[in-house]
Short mmCIF file of C-alpha atoms in Angstrom, two decimals:
data_model
loop_
_atom_site.label_atom_id
_atom_site.label_comp_id
_atom_site.label_asym_id
_atom_site.label_seq_id
_atom_site.Cartn_x
_atom_site.Cartn_y
_atom_site.Cartn_z
CA UNK A 1 -7.97 50.58 -1.46
CA UNK A 2 -8.59 53.20 1.25
CA UNK A 3 -10.13 52.11 4.53
CA UNK A 4 -13.49 53.49 5.60
CA UNK A 5 -13.39 54.27 9.32
CA UNK A 6 -16.46 55.07 11.40
CA UNK A 7 -15.03 56.90 14.40
CA UNK A 8 -18.39 56.84 16.22
CA UNK A 9 -18.60 53.05 16.18
CA UNK A 10 -14.88 52.62 16.64
CA UNK A 11 -14.69 49.99 13.89
CA UNK A 12 -13.03 49.67 10.56
CA UNK A 13 -14.80 48.31 7.50
CA UNK A 14 -12.50 46.50 5.13
CA UNK A 15 -13.49 45.19 1.71
CA UNK A 16 -11.75 41.94 0.95
CA UNK A 17 -11.65 40.74 -2.62
CA UNK A 18 -11.50 36.93 -2.71
CA UNK A 19 -9.92 37.01 -6.15
CA UNK A 20 -6.66 37.59 -4.36
CA UNK A 21 -6.43 41.28 -3.37
CA UNK A 22 -6.74 42.33 0.24
CA UNK A 23 -7.25 45.77 1.73
CA UNK A 24 -4.19 47.93 2.32
CA UNK A 25 -4.20 47.02 5.99
CA UNK A 26 -4.57 43.32 5.12
CA UNK A 27 -6.49 42.59 8.31
CA UNK A 28 -8.41 39.32 8.54
CA UNK A 29 -9.35 37.16 11.50
CA UNK A 30 -9.75 33.36 11.53
CA UNK A 31 -13.53 33.52 11.79
CA UNK A 32 -13.68 35.88 8.80
CA UNK A 33 -11.76 33.41 6.67
CA UNK A 34 -14.74 31.06 6.82
CA UNK A 35 -16.69 33.36 4.53
CA UNK A 36 -13.77 34.02 2.21
CA UNK A 37 -14.87 33.14 -1.34
CA UNK A 38 -13.46 33.52 -4.79
CA UNK A 39 -15.06 36.13 -7.05
CA UNK A 40 -16.96 37.66 -4.16
CA UNK A 41 -16.71 40.83 -2.09
CA UNK A 42 -17.06 40.53 1.65
CA UNK A 43 -17.42 43.39 4.15
CA UNK A 44 -15.92 42.57 7.53
CA UNK A 45 -16.05 44.57 10.76
CA UNK A 46 -12.83 44.50 12.74
CA UNK A 47 -12.05 46.07 16.10
CA UNK A 48 -9.08 48.46 16.15
CA UNK A 49 -6.99 50.02 18.84
CA UNK A 50 -5.75 53.59 19.03
CA UNK A 51 -2.40 52.33 17.80
CA UNK A 52 -2.78 51.52 14.11
CA UNK A 53 0.44 49.52 14.12
CA UNK A 54 -1.06 46.84 16.40
CA UNK A 55 -3.01 44.56 14.05
CA UNK A 56 -4.35 41.16 15.12
CA UNK A 57 -2.46 39.20 12.50
CA UNK A 58 0.77 39.64 10.58
CA UNK A 59 0.83 39.92 6.81
CA UNK A 60 2.36 36.44 6.67
CA UNK A 61 -0.55 35.00 8.62
CA UNK A 62 -3.01 36.71 6.30
CA UNK A 63 -1.30 35.30 3.23
CA UNK A 64 -1.36 31.85 4.81
CA UNK A 65 -5.09 32.10 5.53
CA UNK A 66 -5.77 33.35 2.03
CA UNK A 67 -3.76 30.53 0.44
CA UNK A 68 -5.56 27.84 2.45
CA UNK A 69 -8.95 29.29 1.60
CA UNK A 70 -8.17 29.56 -2.10
CA UNK A 71 -6.62 26.08 -2.19
CA UNK A 72 -9.84 24.66 -0.78
CA UNK A 73 -11.96 26.67 -3.20
CA UNK A 74 -9.77 25.60 -6.10
CA UNK A 75 -10.88 22.00 -5.57
CA UNK A 76 -14.52 23.06 -5.75
CA UNK A 77 -14.57 25.82 -8.36
CA UNK A 78 -12.85 26.86 -11.56
CA UNK A 79 -11.49 30.35 -12.15
CA UNK A 80 -14.83 31.68 -13.36
CA UNK A 81 -16.53 30.65 -10.15
CA UNK A 82 -18.54 27.82 -11.71
CA UNK A 83 -18.11 24.16 -10.89
CA UNK A 84 -16.39 22.40 -13.79
CA UNK A 85 -16.05 18.88 -12.46
CA UNK A 86 -17.80 16.12 -10.53
CA UNK A 87 -16.18 14.31 -7.61
CA UNK A 88 -17.63 11.41 -5.63
CA UNK A 89 -15.91 9.42 -2.89
CA UNK A 90 -17.69 6.07 -2.55
CA UNK A 91 -17.14 3.38 0.10
CA UNK A 92 -17.28 -0.40 0.07
CA UNK A 93 -17.96 -1.09 3.73
CA UNK A 94 -16.84 -4.75 3.45
CA UNK A 95 -13.25 -4.15 2.32
CA UNK A 96 -13.13 -0.49 3.45
CA UNK A 97 -12.19 0.44 -0.11
CA UNK A 98 -12.71 3.95 -1.43
CA UNK A 99 -13.79 4.26 -5.04
CA UNK A 100 -13.46 7.68 -6.66
CA UNK A 101 -15.62 8.98 -9.49
CA UNK A 102 -14.20 11.98 -11.35
CA UNK A 103 -16.15 13.65 -14.12
CA UNK A 104 -15.87 16.59 -16.49
CA UNK A 105 -19.03 18.73 -16.47
CA UNK A 106 -18.71 19.89 -20.09
CA UNK A 107 -17.81 16.70 -21.97
CA UNK A 108 -19.45 14.37 -19.37
CA UNK A 109 -16.40 12.08 -19.60
CA UNK A 110 -15.47 10.32 -16.35
CA UNK A 111 -12.97 7.98 -14.73
CA UNK A 112 -13.52 5.61 -11.82
CA UNK A 113 -10.58 4.79 -9.56
CA UNK A 114 -10.45 1.41 -7.74
CA UNK A 115 -13.94 0.00 -8.41
CA UNK A 116 -15.12 -3.01 -6.35
CA UNK A 117 -17.06 -5.82 -8.02
CA UNK A 118 -19.78 -6.02 -5.36
CA UNK A 119 -20.44 -2.30 -5.72
CA UNK A 120 -20.68 -2.24 -9.53
CA UNK A 121 -24.47 -1.75 -9.52
CA UNK A 122 -24.11 1.26 -7.25
CA UNK A 123 -21.32 2.75 -9.35
CA UNK A 124 -23.20 2.32 -12.62
CA UNK A 125 -26.33 3.88 -11.14
CA UNK A 126 -24.38 6.92 -9.91
CA UNK A 127 -22.75 7.29 -13.32
CA UNK A 128 -26.13 7.15 -15.04
CA UNK A 129 -27.79 9.49 -12.54
CA UNK A 130 -25.12 12.11 -13.21
CA UNK A 131 -25.32 11.68 -16.97
CA UNK A 132 -21.67 10.65 -17.28
CA UNK A 133 -19.87 8.54 -19.86
CA UNK A 134 -17.33 6.33 -18.08
CA UNK A 135 -14.15 6.45 -20.13
CA UNK A 136 -11.77 4.54 -17.86
CA UNK A 137 -11.93 2.12 -14.93
CA UNK A 138 -8.55 2.72 -13.28
CA UNK A 139 -6.83 0.63 -10.62
CA UNK A 140 -4.05 1.88 -8.36
CA UNK A 141 -2.60 -1.66 -8.11
CA UNK A 142 -3.48 -5.36 -8.08
CA UNK A 143 -5.54 -5.49 -4.91
CA UNK A 144 -5.44 -8.44 -2.52
CA UNK A 145 -8.47 -7.61 -0.38
CA UNK A 146 -11.19 -7.30 -3.03
CA UNK A 147 -11.92 -8.09 -6.67
CA UNK A 148 -11.91 -5.16 -9.03
CA UNK A 149 -15.17 -4.09 -10.62
CA UNK A 150 -13.46 -3.25 -13.92
CA UNK A 151 -14.76 -6.34 -15.70
CA UNK A 152 -18.40 -5.64 -14.85
CA UNK A 153 -18.08 -2.00 -15.83
CA UNK A 154 -16.50 -2.88 -19.17
CA UNK A 155 -19.30 -5.29 -20.04
CA UNK A 156 -22.14 -3.00 -19.03
CA UNK A 157 -20.72 0.35 -20.15
CA UNK A 158 -19.59 -0.04 -23.76
CA UNK A 159 -17.15 2.89 -23.87
CA UNK A 160 -15.27 1.92 -20.71
CA UNK A 161 -11.67 0.70 -20.88
CA UNK A 162 -9.63 -0.74 -18.00
CA UNK A 163 -6.26 0.63 -16.85
CA UNK A 164 -3.50 -0.69 -14.61
CA UNK A 165 0.29 -0.43 -14.26
CA UNK A 166 2.30 -2.06 -17.03
CA UNK A 167 4.81 -3.53 -14.55
CA UNK A 168 2.01 -5.26 -12.61
CA UNK A 169 1.81 -7.85 -15.43
CA UNK A 170 -1.97 -7.83 -15.00
CA UNK A 171 -4.24 -7.70 -18.03
CA UNK A 172 -6.01 -4.48 -18.96
CA UNK A 173 -6.98 -2.53 -22.04
CA UNK A 174 -4.42 0.20 -21.32
CA UNK A 175 -1.11 -0.29 -19.50
CA UNK A 176 0.12 2.73 -17.56
CA UNK A 177 3.67 3.94 -16.95
CA UNK A 178 5.38 6.76 -15.04
CA UNK A 179 4.53 10.15 -16.50
CA UNK A 180 1.46 9.06 -18.48
CA UNK A 181 -1.59 11.31 -18.47
CA UNK A 182 -5.16 10.06 -18.02
CA UNK A 183 -7.38 12.59 -19.75
CA UNK A 184 -11.13 13.02 -19.30
CA UNK A 185 -12.67 16.09 -20.87
CA UNK A 186 -10.67 19.15 -19.86
CA UNK A 187 -9.02 17.37 -16.93
CA UNK A 188 -6.06 15.03 -16.56
CA UNK A 189 -4.35 12.83 -13.97
CA UNK A 190 -0.57 12.46 -13.88
CA UNK A 191 0.59 8.87 -13.33
CA UNK A 192 3.34 8.41 -10.74
CA UNK A 193 4.92 5.04 -10.05
CA UNK A 194 4.96 4.38 -6.28
CA UNK A 195 5.98 0.71 -5.80
CA UNK A 196 6.68 -0.93 -2.47
CA UNK A 197 3.30 -2.25 -1.41
CA UNK A 198 3.31 -4.06 -4.77
CA UNK A 199 5.52 -3.69 -7.85
CA UNK A 200 2.70 -2.08 -9.80
CA UNK A 201 1.44 0.56 -7.39
CA UNK A 202 0.52 3.85 -9.03
CA UNK A 203 -0.57 7.20 -7.61
CA UNK A 204 -2.63 9.64 -9.64
CA UNK A 205 -2.09 13.39 -9.26
CA UNK A 206 -4.84 15.84 -10.23
CA UNK A 207 -2.70 18.97 -10.23
CA UNK A 208 -5.45 21.35 -11.29
CA UNK A 209 -7.45 20.46 -8.17
CA UNK A 210 -4.39 19.91 -5.91
CA UNK A 211 -5.32 16.28 -5.20
CA UNK A 212 -3.43 12.96 -5.20
CA UNK A 213 -4.98 9.49 -5.14
CA UNK A 214 -2.36 7.37 -3.38
CA UNK A 215 -3.79 3.86 -3.47
CA UNK A 216 -2.14 1.86 -0.67
CA UNK A 217 1.18 3.72 -0.85
CA UNK A 218 -0.02 6.30 1.67
CA UNK A 219 -3.01 5.71 3.91
CA UNK A 220 -4.23 8.21 6.48
CA UNK A 221 -1.58 8.00 9.21
CA UNK A 222 -0.36 4.70 7.77
CA UNK A 223 0.52 2.79 4.59
CA UNK A 224 -0.04 -0.50 2.83
CA UNK A 225 1.67 -3.62 4.14
CA UNK A 226 4.90 -4.88 2.57
CA UNK A 227 5.07 -8.52 3.66
CA UNK A 228 3.65 -10.18 0.52
CA UNK A 229 2.97 -9.58 -3.20
CA UNK A 230 6.41 -8.13 -4.07
CA UNK A 231 6.33 -5.95 -0.97
CA UNK A 232 9.49 -4.04 -0.11
CA UNK A 233 9.51 -1.61 2.81
CA UNK A 234 12.58 0.33 1.72
CA UNK A 235 11.21 0.72 -1.78
CA UNK A 236 7.86 1.94 -0.47
CA UNK A 237 9.56 4.53 1.76
CA UNK A 238 11.58 5.84 -1.18
CA UNK A 239 8.52 5.94 -3.44
CA UNK A 240 6.47 7.95 -1.01
CA UNK A 241 9.20 10.43 -0.13
CA UNK A 242 10.27 10.96 -3.74
CA UNK A 243 6.90 10.93 -5.50
CA UNK A 244 4.21 11.98 -2.99
CA UNK A 245 5.84 13.91 -0.15
CA UNK A 246 7.50 16.22 -2.71
CA UNK A 247 4.08 17.57 -3.71
CA UNK A 248 2.92 20.87 -2.15
CA UNK A 249 1.88 20.32 1.45
CA UNK A 250 -1.71 21.46 0.88
CA UNK A 251 -2.38 18.79 -1.78
CA UNK A 252 -5.26 16.62 -0.57
CA UNK A 253 -4.54 12.89 -0.17
CA UNK A 254 -7.30 10.42 -1.01
CA UNK A 255 -6.23 6.83 -0.15
CA UNK A 256 -7.55 3.51 -1.44
CA UNK A 257 -8.65 2.41 2.05
CA UNK A 258 -9.36 3.69 5.52
CA UNK A 259 -10.33 1.65 8.55
CA UNK A 260 -10.96 4.41 11.08
CA UNK A 261 -13.65 6.53 9.41
CA UNK A 262 -11.34 9.20 7.98
CA UNK A 263 -11.90 10.29 4.39
CA UNK A 264 -8.86 12.35 3.40
CA UNK A 265 -5.64 13.94 4.58
CA UNK A 266 -3.01 16.28 3.15
CA UNK A 267 0.60 15.84 2.13
CA UNK A 268 1.66 18.14 4.95
CA UNK A 269 -0.29 16.20 7.56
CA UNK A 270 1.18 12.87 6.52
CA UNK A 271 4.73 14.21 6.40
CA UNK A 272 4.31 15.34 10.00
CA UNK A 273 1.90 12.86 11.58
CA UNK A 274 2.07 9.57 9.67
CA UNK A 275 3.03 7.06 12.34
CA UNK A 276 5.23 5.10 9.94
CA UNK A 277 6.31 7.27 7.03
CA UNK A 278 7.34 10.23 9.22
CA UNK A 279 10.16 8.10 10.66
CA UNK A 280 13.61 7.57 9.22
CA UNK A 281 14.01 4.98 6.49
CA UNK A 282 15.65 2.46 8.85
CA UNK A 283 12.96 2.99 11.48
CA UNK A 284 10.26 2.52 8.85
CA UNK A 285 11.74 -0.76 7.63
CA UNK A 286 11.91 -2.03 11.23
CA UNK A 287 8.29 -1.00 11.90
CA UNK A 288 7.03 -2.77 8.78
CA UNK A 289 9.02 -5.91 9.56
CA UNK A 290 7.49 -6.18 13.03
CA UNK A 291 3.81 -5.63 12.12
CA UNK A 292 2.95 -9.36 12.13
CA UNK A 293 -0.33 -8.85 10.27
CA UNK A 294 -2.76 -11.72 9.58
CA UNK A 295 -3.01 -13.33 6.14
CA UNK A 296 -5.44 -11.34 3.94
CA UNK A 297 -8.84 -13.05 3.89
CA UNK A 298 -9.63 -12.39 0.24
CA UNK A 299 -6.16 -12.78 -1.27
CA UNK A 300 -6.52 -16.31 -2.67
CA UNK A 301 -9.62 -15.31 -4.63
CA UNK A 302 -8.81 -11.68 -5.33
CA UNK A 303 -5.28 -11.96 -6.75
CA UNK A 304 -6.04 -14.43 -9.58
CA UNK A 305 -9.09 -12.40 -10.61
CA UNK A 306 -7.30 -9.08 -10.43
CA UNK A 307 -4.38 -10.32 -12.49
CA UNK A 308 -6.81 -10.39 -15.41
CA UNK A 309 -7.98 -6.90 -14.48
CA UNK A 310 -10.96 -5.76 -16.47
CA UNK A 311 -10.94 -8.82 -18.73
CA UNK A 312 -12.28 -11.68 -16.59
CA UNK A 313 -15.86 -12.88 -16.55
CA UNK A 314 -17.51 -11.37 -13.48
CA UNK A 315 -19.65 -14.45 -12.84
CA UNK A 316 -16.53 -16.59 -12.49
CA UNK A 317 -14.96 -14.01 -10.20
CA UNK A 318 -17.94 -14.10 -7.83
CA UNK A 319 -17.76 -17.91 -7.46
#
């Protein structure tokens, strides 16, 4: 595409097509990238010098900016520019547990990851408000800090089935294994086994949206503890590095918990900045061994209830 230069104003107008094609000069500044959108045409004014060879950014930098912008947009929009999914990140402020609601806009099918029993009324109301049909209540593992809401959801939403890892030995309608696909409408989650925090820890990868739900395997700048419930620090390190850190670095990480007010991270961030998992394997094992964490407050009540995941009577679980 030829550039249109106004010599009086001393500026260059460049049309940038957010579908992936840039102008022949491929000039784009950081502030301009904020308005970069798919399926849109943006006109940007850029200052130029008398020497056309001196551009503000290299082609490599432009491609990097473009990729980050389109990766972010990919999570929000489909190729046609219309939203094709629903995503809600919900918090239980007592156990600091994140629950994730994922829905397909066309079929209205949905899945709920890591529901909490005390928040079942909230979750059901959100599902109804959005006109969704909850297909699966999915757990990343047998939690020790809260009781799953799967049982309540199953009883109150007739089409809902519970899911958990087969190796966890917990009860559920559907037992999951490495490589399984959880399908809802036109979307699917890939199941990856990531044991170490517990034997039955699973991570769910939404490749189409470049997202991974890591449970307790990877937290933001941390990870789940390994000093009880089949915990094994070396196994957790291997799981994360072989199953999660091998994903593209711009994949968004959504953990099961956060205690510092952060909502998400990326694979690249955690590879570089995670205070535990960025270390060597031996260093990681030593760090986990020396944590000396207190006994989980809810474990004696939560574990027995969660071992009958999605089957137990919710009134008994509350007592």
